[in-house]
């Protein structure tokens, strides 16, 4: 069965190579239309094959097939060897299905969404490479192999966020995402080294089986937490994710539904026994989760950009998963991880349909789209219901599992975490209802601005290749939660639903009273700080960016005036000395004889005087 895991990883990689090298071959005789058609086949077919392989693996796991592992190559490093191989357990099999299904939906969706883009072949190839890297992270049995996939994911994020690099906002967003996540990855890499060197192996099973000192585990897991915060956009390294919405909407769907969960949250769950043995790390994770879930939810409530609403929503929902992990419930975190992947992919792809039609990301330019986009309206309604945690959508069951796990937890951070989780549920219901009402209800407010959204210029018909993935994703977004119906906690479920409906009801009452006004006005003077995400970017700009720029300018000045000045000064000194020598060596024989006689005279005088 491990062959299927290898196929799942290699098929998208092969598709990426074929798309980059074969789409335009031979270049002189291949039209742009032919290249895009080839690229579409190279993109969709291998990822579909990977999805079949991942589903087969998951089915094999579900029927009691057991864990599969293979270690074909052992690389001696001089200290701790690296085992290049794959390992598939129940968690990896489940997340592998999520990754491949979302990636396949994004590839099919992109055929229509990017059909006029001249760089579609490279775009689709990078998505395939992204998919292969995510699957390598999911199926890796060695932390070094996992880290390889982890870094390739970072590279692909950079390339895809900055796909429309001609727009400076896109290129800046890509660079910001790359730098912020790399900052977290430094800690992540040192955490891997700490675990591997202490256990004498980088294999995950060996590390979890090793009897490591608690201090080592705390240090290593704290370092790993830095990488988790960066890749899964958790406080304080979350600021890159909202800006990353400048990229194409299908990429936003892939990042939010698959990448974010196949990275940080998955790694914590994969190494969960080590985190359980390091309680201080879980306490820190709980505080980070509490601050992140509520802060991001409030920021989402104040945004006008639909994609940024969903971006802050992802930060908040991932913080809920992190809260479940901090509360000691791996099962609840993974359950919400899977359902969130389904309904968040649905929400982003639906948002792409809306943006494609209205040609603006701003909800103030939308409204009244319920009759214009009926399929999108009903499917996005399912997605918003799941996001708000309303029955019978999947998010209702998984969010209840998270809330119940946090309620039953113990520890110093539990009251703070539980209180923030309940308030977050209410705010989530509020911003989901606000986005739903402002997008699909009321009078049309469309004001088409040049290049206001992902594309520019007039309403456009939505291709079928964009609608089919949306319809299919609505099925798991609606029904996937019933897998956890047996574990439903009636008390916490009723509490969370009442709180969510309370938040939704407040927004609906405000909207009903004045449909032309934004319900976010209920935040009052607090709205601007929420809209600016509590000015954290400004804080980083003053505390980090500006001092680094000043230091860089000082280094440039020192290099120019001191280092280069010394080099230039030595050159001028050499030129001056050569000028003196040149005057002595001017070809005048009388001057040479006079010099010799003067020297002889000086020697003679010295001999007489000194005796």
XYZ file of N, CA, C and O in Angstrom, residues 203-358:
624
model
N 13.460 9.901 12.459
C 12.197 9.211 12.196
C 11.181 9.568 13.271
O 11.482 9.568 14.469
N 9.987 9.871 12.838
C 8.961 10.338 13.779
C 8.643 9.271 14.821
O 8.521 9.568 16.015
N 8.530 8.027 14.394
C 8.231 6.953 15.348
C 9.333 6.809 16.385
O 9.059 6.573 17.576
N 10.591 6.913 15.955
C 11.707 6.804 16.903
C 11.695 7.952 17.901
O 11.983 7.766 19.087
N 11.369 9.147 17.425
C 11.332 10.317 18.314
C 10.225 10.167 19.348
O 10.423 10.428 20.542
N 9.046 9.717 18.912
C 7.928 9.565 19.841
C 8.154 8.423 20.826
O 7.599 8.448 21.935
N 8.952 7.435 20.415
C 9.226 6.308 21.311
C 10.378 6.591 22.264
O 10.539 5.887 23.264
N 11.189 7.614 21.974
C 12.359 7.899 22.804
C 11.941 8.516 24.138
O 10.946 9.240 24.234
N 12.722 8.225 25.160
C 12.478 8.775 26.499
C 13.311 10.050 26.635
O 14.429 10.038 27.147
N 12.755 11.163 26.172
C 13.496 12.420 26.166
C 13.212 13.209 27.443
O 12.105 13.161 27.986
N 14.204 13.949 27.921
C 13.980 14.796 29.114
C 12.897 15.837 28.843
O 12.743 16.318 27.709
N 12.165 16.192 29.892
C 11.074 17.145 29.714
C 11.580 18.497 29.227
O 10.945 19.144 28.387
N 12.731 18.927 29.720
C 13.285 20.196 29.285
C 13.581 20.206 27.793
O 13.332 21.211 27.105
N 14.091 19.096 27.297
C 14.367 18.987 25.861
C 13.081 19.049 25.062
O 13.011 19.724 24.018
N 12.055 18.343 25.540
C 10.771 18.353 24.834
C 10.147 19.749 24.825
O 9.609 20.190 23.809
N 10.225 20.445 25.949
C 9.656 21.793 26.007
C 10.390 22.718 25.047
O 9.768 23.474 24.283
N 11.720 22.652 25.051
C 12.499 23.516 24.162
C 12.205 23.200 22.698
O 11.987 24.103 21.874
N 12.181 21.904 22.368
C 11.956 21.511 20.974
C 10.559 21.876 20.502
O 10.384 22.399 19.390
N 9.554 21.604 21.322
C 8.181 21.904 20.897
C 7.929 23.408 20.831
O 7.151 23.870 19.986
N 8.563 24.186 21.698
C 8.447 25.644 21.596
C 9.023 26.133 20.271
O 8.459 27.013 19.612
N 10.154 25.573 19.876
C 10.756 25.946 18.595
C 9.866 25.521 17.434
O 9.691 26.273 16.462
N 9.308 24.321 17.519
C 8.389 23.871 16.473
C 7.168 24.779 16.391
O 6.632 25.022 15.298
N 6.748 25.292 17.530
C 5.573 26.158 17.573
C 5.791 27.442 16.766
O 4.833 27.999 16.218
N 7.034 27.888 16.660
C 7.319 29.070 15.840
C 7.006 28.792 14.373
O 6.380 29.610 13.692
N 7.416 27.635 13.882
C 7.097 27.275 12.502
C 5.616 27.057 12.295
O 5.063 27.430 11.249
N 4.958 26.469 13.289
C 3.506 26.262 13.207
C 2.787 27.599 13.130
O 1.866 27.793 12.323
N 3.201 28.561 13.970
C 2.577 29.881 13.959
C 2.784 30.575 12.621
O 1.890 31.262 12.115
N 3.960 30.408 12.030
C 4.223 31.042 10.741
C 3.419 30.428 9.617
O 2.722 31.130 8.870
N 3.474 29.121 9.489
C 2.819 28.466 8.353
C 1.306 28.457 8.498
O 0.583 28.559 7.492
N 0.791 28.332 9.715
C -0.657 28.318 9.924
C -1.204 29.672 10.354
O -2.326 29.755 10.839
N -0.395 30.721 10.177
C -0.840 32.103 10.386
C -1.472 32.305 11.756
O -2.595 32.769 11.881
N -0.729 31.963 12.789
C -1.191 32.185 14.149
C -0.408 33.332 14.783
O 0.714 33.634 14.385
N -1.017 33.961 15.766
C -0.388 35.082 16.462
C 0.973 34.640 16.997
O 1.089 33.555 17.577
N 2.034 35.414 16.789
C 2.078 36.760 16.203
C 2.551 36.782 14.749
O 2.880 37.856 14.253
N 2.605 35.625 14.086
C 3.122 35.562 12.713
C 1.998 35.377 11.690
O 2.184 34.737 10.661
N 0.851 35.980 11.961
C -0.312 35.783 11.092
C -0.496 36.902 10.076
O -1.377 36.811 9.209
N 0.302 37.948 10.151
C 0.009 39.167 9.384
C 0.160 38.988 7.877
O -0.336 39.811 7.108
N 0.838 37.930 7.438
C 1.041 37.736 6.000
C -0.216 37.233 5.304
O -0.408 37.484 4.102
N -1.089 36.534 6.028
C -2.189 35.837 5.368
C -3.229 36.773 4.752
O -3.630 36.568 3.598
N -3.715 37.812 5.445
C -4.686 38.700 4.785
C -4.122 39.370 3.537
O -4.822 39.513 2.526
N -2.849 39.767 3.571
C -2.244 40.387 2.388
C -2.100 39.399 1.240
O -2.078 39.792 0.071
N -1.992 38.116 1.566
C -1.844 37.099 0.527
C -3.089 36.947 -0.328
O -3.053 36.277 -1.366
N -4.193 37.579 0.076
C -5.417 37.541 -0.721
C -5.268 38.311 -2.026
O -6.162 38.297 -2.874
N -4.129 38.995 -2.218
C -3.890 39.691 -3.481
C -3.715 38.715 -4.636
O -3.892 39.086 -5.796
N -3.370 37.460 -4.345
C -3.190 36.467 -5.396
C -4.509 35.982 -5.948
O -5.597 36.362 -5.486
N -4.474 35.096 -6.962
C -5.710 34.550 -7.537
C -6.559 33.845 -6.483
O -6.033 33.176 -5.585
N -7.867 33.972 -6.596
C -8.779 33.394 -5.603
C -8.642 31.874 -5.468
O -8.714 31.357 -4.342
N -8.460 31.104 -6.545
C -8.263 29.660 -6.348
C -7.058 29.341 -5.477
O -7.087 28.362 -4.715
N -6.012 30.158 -5.550
C -4.855 29.941 -4.689
C -5.227 30.211 -3.238
O -4.776 29.519 -2.328
N -6.051 31.210 -3.019
C -6.531 31.470 -1.656
C -7.268 30.253 -1.117
O -7.092 29.868 0.046
N -8.088 29.642 -1.961
C -8.811 28.442 -1.531
C -7.851 27.321 -1.176
O -8.014 26.634 -0.154
N -6.823 27.133 -2.005
C -5.866 26.054 -1.750
C -5.087 26.312 -0.471
O -4.900 25.409 0.352
N -4.640 27.549 -0.277
C -3.857 27.877 0.911
C -4.694 27.716 2.171
O -4.259 27.120 3.162
N -5.921 28.225 2.154
C -6.737 28.245 3.362
C -7.353 26.894 3.681
O -7.529 26.560 4.853
N -7.711 26.121 2.663
C -8.413 24.867 2.913
C -7.473 23.682 3.062
O -7.794 22.734 3.783
N -6.335 23.706 2.398
C -5.447 22.548 2.411
C -4.103 22.861 3.061
O -3.670 22.192 3.993
N -3.433 23.923 2.584
C -2.082 24.200 3.058
C -2.047 24.488 4.547
O -1.198 23.965 5.274
N -2.946 25.360 5.008
C -2.893 25.787 6.393
C -3.080 24.619 7.357
O -2.503 24.610 8.445
N -3.897 23.650 6.959
C -4.154 22.523 7.860
C -3.176 21.387 7.635
O -2.884 20.616 8.544
N -2.645 21.287 6.416
C -1.662 20.236 6.145
C -0.283 20.639 6.632
O 0.680 19.912 6.447
N -0.180 21.803 7.253
C 1.105 22.270 7.747
C 1.105 22.291 9.268
O 1.304 21.270 9.917
N 0.840 23.461 9.852
C 1.025 23.617 11.282
C 0.172 22.716 12.150
O 0.682 21.994 13.011
N -1.131 22.740 11.939
C -2.025 21.935 12.780
C -1.729 20.452 12.612
O -1.706 19.686 13.587
N -1.473 20.039 11.389
C -1.160 18.628 11.144
C 0.121 18.214 11.858
O 0.196 17.123 12.438
N 1.153 19.064 11.806
C 2.431 18.711 12.432
C 2.267 18.558 13.935
O 2.811 17.620 14.545
N 1.510 19.455 14.560
C 1.271 19.322 15.998
C 0.537 18.015 16.293
O 0.876 17.292 17.245
N -0.466 17.700 15.485
C -1.203 16.448 15.690
C -0.314 15.229 15.431
O -0.423 14.216 16.128
N 0.556 15.337 14.432
C 1.451 14.209 14.102
C 2.434 13.948 15.234
O 2.799 12.799 15.506
N 2.896 15.002 15.896
C 3.850 14.871 16.997
C 3.160 15.077 18.351
O 3.814 15.475 19.325
N 1.873 14.793 18.413
C 1.091 15.150 19.595
C 1.586 14.512 20.895
O 1.568 15.177 21.942
N 2.056 13.265 20.907
C 2.590 12.727 22.173
C 3.732 13.566 22.740
O 3.838 13.725 23.963
N 4.577 14.113 21.862
C 5.667 14.973 22.335
C 5.108 16.262 22.921
O 5.599 16.765 23.947
N 4.077 16.825 22.308
C 3.473 18.047 22.843
C 2.742 17.777 24.153
O 2.750 18.627 25.054
N 2.091 16.620 24.269
C 1.410 16.285 25.517
C 2.395 16.169 26.681
O 2.052 16.470 27.830
N 3.606 15.727 26.376
C 4.631 15.609 27.422
C 5.283 16.944 27.741
O 6.097 17.020 28.659
N 4.937 17.982 26.991
C 5.492 19.322 27.212
C 4.333 20.271 27.517
O 3.929 21.068 26.670
N 3.785 20.170 28.724
C 2.598 20.946 29.087
C 2.791 22.454 28.976
O 1.870 23.164 28.557
N 3.966 23.007 29.321
C 4.138 24.457 29.132
C 3.929 24.909 27.691
O 3.394 25.994 27.450
N 4.311 24.079 26.740
C 4.095 24.425 25.331
C 2.610 24.464 25.010
O 2.144 25.361 24.297
N 1.845 23.510 25.540
C 0.405 23.512 25.304
C -0.262 24.720 25.963
O -1.233 25.267 25.428
N 0.258 25.146 27.122
C -0.286 26.350 27.753
C -0.038 27.582 26.884
O -0.931 28.421 26.714
N 1.158 27.678 26.338
C 1.463 28.791 25.429
C 0.580 28.716 24.186
O 0.044 29.733 23.722
N 0.412 27.501 23.655
C -0.450 27.323 22.486
C -1.877 27.742 22.799
O -2.555 28.352 21.956
N -2.349 27.440 24.017
C -3.698 27.829 24.397
C -3.880 29.342 24.439
O -4.890 29.874 23.972
N -2.897 30.063 24.970
C -2.983 31.526 25.022
C -2.938 32.105 23.612
O -3.719 33.009 23.261
N -2.031 31.585 22.775
C -1.946 32.053 21.387
C -3.266 31.810 20.666
O -3.765 32.676 19.930
N -3.846 30.635 20.892
C -5.108 30.297 20.234
C -6.233 31.218 20.695
O -7.042 31.681 19.890
N -6.303 31.480 21.992
C -7.375 32.330 22.525
C -7.309 33.738 21.938
O -8.317 34.296 21.485
N -6.116 34.319 21.945
C -5.950 35.666 21.397
C -6.226 35.678 19.900
O -6.910 36.570 19.376
N -5.731 34.662 19.203
C -5.883 34.622 17.753
C -7.313 34.418 17.299
O -7.776 35.080 16.365
N -8.040 33.516 17.965
C -9.396 33.214 17.496
C -10.322 34.419 17.656
O -11.114 34.732 16.756
N -10.233 35.125 18.773
C -11.118 36.262 19.002
C -10.664 37.496 18.220
O -11.480 38.198 17.611
N -9.363 37.757 18.223
C -8.858 38.920 17.498
C -9.126 38.830 16.007
O -9.558 39.806 15.375
N -8.899 37.650 15.418
C -9.140 37.482 13.979
C -10.630 37.559 13.659
O -11.017 38.087 12.608
N -11.475 37.035 14.541
C -12.914 37.109 14.297
C -13.399 38.566 14.316
O -14.206 38.975 13.472
N -12.894 39.351 15.238
C -13.263 40.770 15.278
C -12.750 41.505 14.046
O -13.432 42.379 13.494
N -11.548 41.158 13.592
C -11.011 41.772 12.377
C -11.865 41.407 11.170
O -12.117 42.239 10.288
N -12.342 40.159 11.109
C -13.192 39.736 9.990
C -14.506 40.507 9.975
O -15.041 40.826 8.906
N -15.028 40.833 11.147
C -16.307 41.539 11.237
C -16.227 42.944 10.658
O -17.244 43.502 10.231
N -15.031 43.523 10.597
C -14.889 44.917 10.160
C -14.404 45.058 8.728
O -14.310 46.176 8.227
N -14.092 43.960 8.029
C -13.524 44.061 6.684
C -14.605 44.294 5.631
O -15.726 43.782 5.741
N -14.241 45.018 4.581
C -15.129 45.203 3.439
C -14.763 44.274 2.292
O -15.609 43.913 1.479
N -13.509 43.864 2.231
C -13.032 42.929 1.208
C -13.500 41.515 1.580
O -13.163 40.998 2.650
N -14.276 40.884 0.700
C -14.830 39.561 0.993
C -13.738 38.531 1.246
O -13.859 37.689 2.146
N -12.670 38.579 0.462
C -11.594 37.612 0.650
C -10.857 37.837 1.966
O -10.410 36.869 2.598
N -10.725 39.069 2.385
C -10.072 39.322 3.669
C -10.952 38.873 4.841
O -10.443 38.453 5.888
N -12.276 38.950 4.677
C -13.171 38.381 5.690
C -12.879 36.898 5.862
O -12.728 36.392 6.988
N -12.790 36.193 4.744
C -12.519 34.758 4.798
C -11.109 34.475 5.289
O -10.868 33.449 5.946
N -10.156 35.367 4.984
C -8.783 35.168 5.443
C -8.709 35.248 6.967
O -8.121 34.375 7.631
N -9.294 36.293 7.537
C -9.292 36.392 9.003
C -10.114 35.270 9.629
O -9.817 34.810 10.739
N -11.136 34.813 8.901
C -11.906 33.673 9.374
C -11.029 32.430 9.495
O -11.144 31.665 10.459
N -10.153 32.230 8.517
C -9.251 31.072 8.572
C -8.328 31.157 9.780
O -8.106 30.157 10.476
N -7.770 32.342 10.027
C -6.911 32.503 11.211
C -7.679 32.130 12.476
O -7.171 31.430 13.360
N -8.931 32.585 12.559
C -9.756 32.311 13.734
C -10.072 30.826 13.862
O -9.985 30.249 14.953
N -10.425 30.184 12.752
C -10.777 28.765 12.805
C -9.571 27.882 13.093
O -9.675 26.884 13.820
N -8.422 28.242 12.556
C -7.209 27.491 12.879
C -6.849 27.657 14.346
O -6.346 26.726 14.986
N -7.118 28.842 14.892
C -6.884 29.038 16.319
C -7.822 28.158 17.154
O -7.434 27.670 18.225
N -9.061 27.954 16.671
C -9.960 27.020 17.362
C -9.376 25.608 17.382
O -9.418 24.915 18.398
N -8.817 25.174 16.236
C -8.172 23.859 16.196
C -6.991 23.807 17.156
O -6.798 22.816 17.882
N -6.183 24.876 17.162
C -5.055 24.927 18.094
C -5.544 24.905 19.533
O -4.918 24.296 20.411
N -6.697 25.555 19.794
C -7.274 25.516 21.134
C -7.672 24.111 21.550
O -7.482 23.712 22.706
N -8.223 23.351 20.604
C -8.569 21.964 20.905
C -7.324 21.142 21.215
O -7.322 20.304 22.133
N -6.249 21.382 20.463
C -4.991 20.672 20.739
C -4.450 21.070 22.107
O -3.965 20.224 22.864
N -4.524 22.360 22.428
C -4.059 22.808 23.744
C -4.904 22.221 24.861
O -4.410 22.012 25.975
N -6.183 21.947 24.557
C -7.082 21.363 25.561
C -6.916 19.851 25.689
O -7.589 19.231 26.526
N -6.074 19.261 24.866
C -5.803 17.825 24.974
C -6.651 16.947 24.099
O -6.678 15.728 24.283
N -7.367 17.526 23.111
C -8.237 16.725 22.259
C -7.743 16.767 20.809
O -8.100 17.668 20.043
N -6.941 15.805 20.466
C -6.469 15.689 19.085
C -7.629 15.364 18.148
O -7.694 15.864 17.015
N -8.559 14.542 18.622
C -9.682 14.118 17.779
C -10.531 15.318 17.357
O -10.892 15.453 16.182
N -10.869 16.206 18.300
C -11.698 17.365 17.966
C -10.988 18.284 16.993
O -11.605 18.825 16.064
N -9.676 18.476 17.186
C -8.921 19.354 16.290
C -8.901 18.799 14.870
O -9.113 19.545 13.899
N -8.675 17.503 14.721
C -8.618 16.906 13.385
C -10.003 16.898 12.746
O -10.147 17.115 11.529
N -11.033 16.657 13.530
C -12.397 16.678 13.001
C -12.721 18.059 12.417
O -13.221 18.191 11.297
N -12.408 19.098 13.179
C -12.667 20.455 12.680
C -11.741 20.798 11.521
O -12.131 21.543 10.609
N -10.536 20.263 11.543
C -9.595 20.463 10.431
C -10.200 19.982 9.117
O -10.154 20.667 8.088
N -10.792 18.790 9.137
C -11.334 18.201 7.910
C -12.579 18.950 7.444
O -12.711 19.293 6.258
N -13.498 19.217 8.356
C -14.710 19.929 7.938
C -14.381 21.350 7.486
O -14.951 21.846 6.513
N -13.450 21.987 8.176
C -13.051 23.343 7.775
C -12.434 23.339 6.384
O -12.674 24.254 5.589
N -11.646 22.322 6.079
C -11.067 22.245 4.740
C -12.145 22.194 3.669
O -12.020 22.822 2.609
N -13.236 21.478 3.951
C -14.319 21.370 2.968
C -15.079 22.681 2.834
O -15.243 23.209 1.722
N -15.537 23.248 3.958
C -16.388 24.441 3.797
C -15.579 25.701 3.490
O -16.089 26.623 2.866
N -14.294 25.752 3.886
C -13.515 26.947 3.540
C -13.121 26.932 2.065
O -13.099 27.993 1.409
N -12.826 25.758 1.517
C -12.594 25.679 0.074
C -13.850 26.092 -0.682
O -13.792 26.834 -1.678
N -15.010 25.638 -0.210
C -16.279 26.019 -0.828
C -16.479 27.531 -0.776
O -16.844 28.165 -1.780
N -16.225 28.152 0.374
C -16.441 29.587 0.527
C -15.515 30.395 -0.389
O -15.939 31.372 -1.024
N -14.266 30.001 -0.478
C -13.346 30.753 -1.324
C -13.669 30.598 -2.806
O -13.587 31.568 -3.574
N -14.030 29.392 -3.208
C -14.371 29.205 -4.618
C -15.669 29.925 -4.960
O -15.815 30.480 -6.067
N -16.620 29.939 -4.028
C -17.831 30.738 -4.245
C -17.496 32.228 -4.307
O -18.048 32.970 -5.136
N -16.607 32.676 -3.440
C -16.184 34.075 -3.484
C -15.534 34.392 -4.822
O -15.722 35.493 -5.375
N -14.789 33.427 -5.368
C -14.198 33.637 -6.687
C -15.251 33.810 -7.770
O -15.087 34.626 -8.683
N -16.340 33.047 -7.676
C -17.434 33.199 -8.643
C -18.047 34.591 -8.528
O -18.296 35.270 -9.537
N -18.279 35.029 -7.302
C -18.859 36.366 -7.086
C -17.926 37.445 -7.628
O -18.355 38.366 -8.332
N -16.646 37.341 -7.305
C -15.678 38.341 -7.763
C -15.549 38.315 -9.282
O -15.426 39.356 -9.937
N -15.573 37.107 -9.857
C -15.508 36.969 -11.306
C -16.683 37.675 -11.970
O -16.547 38.273 -13.053
N -17.847 37.626 -11.317
C -19.053 38.244 -11.885
C -19.090 39.756 -11.640
O -19.321 40.541 -12.565
N -18.846 40.160 -10.395
C -18.944 41.574 -10.029
C -17.669 42.337 -10.391
O -17.704 43.532 -10.633
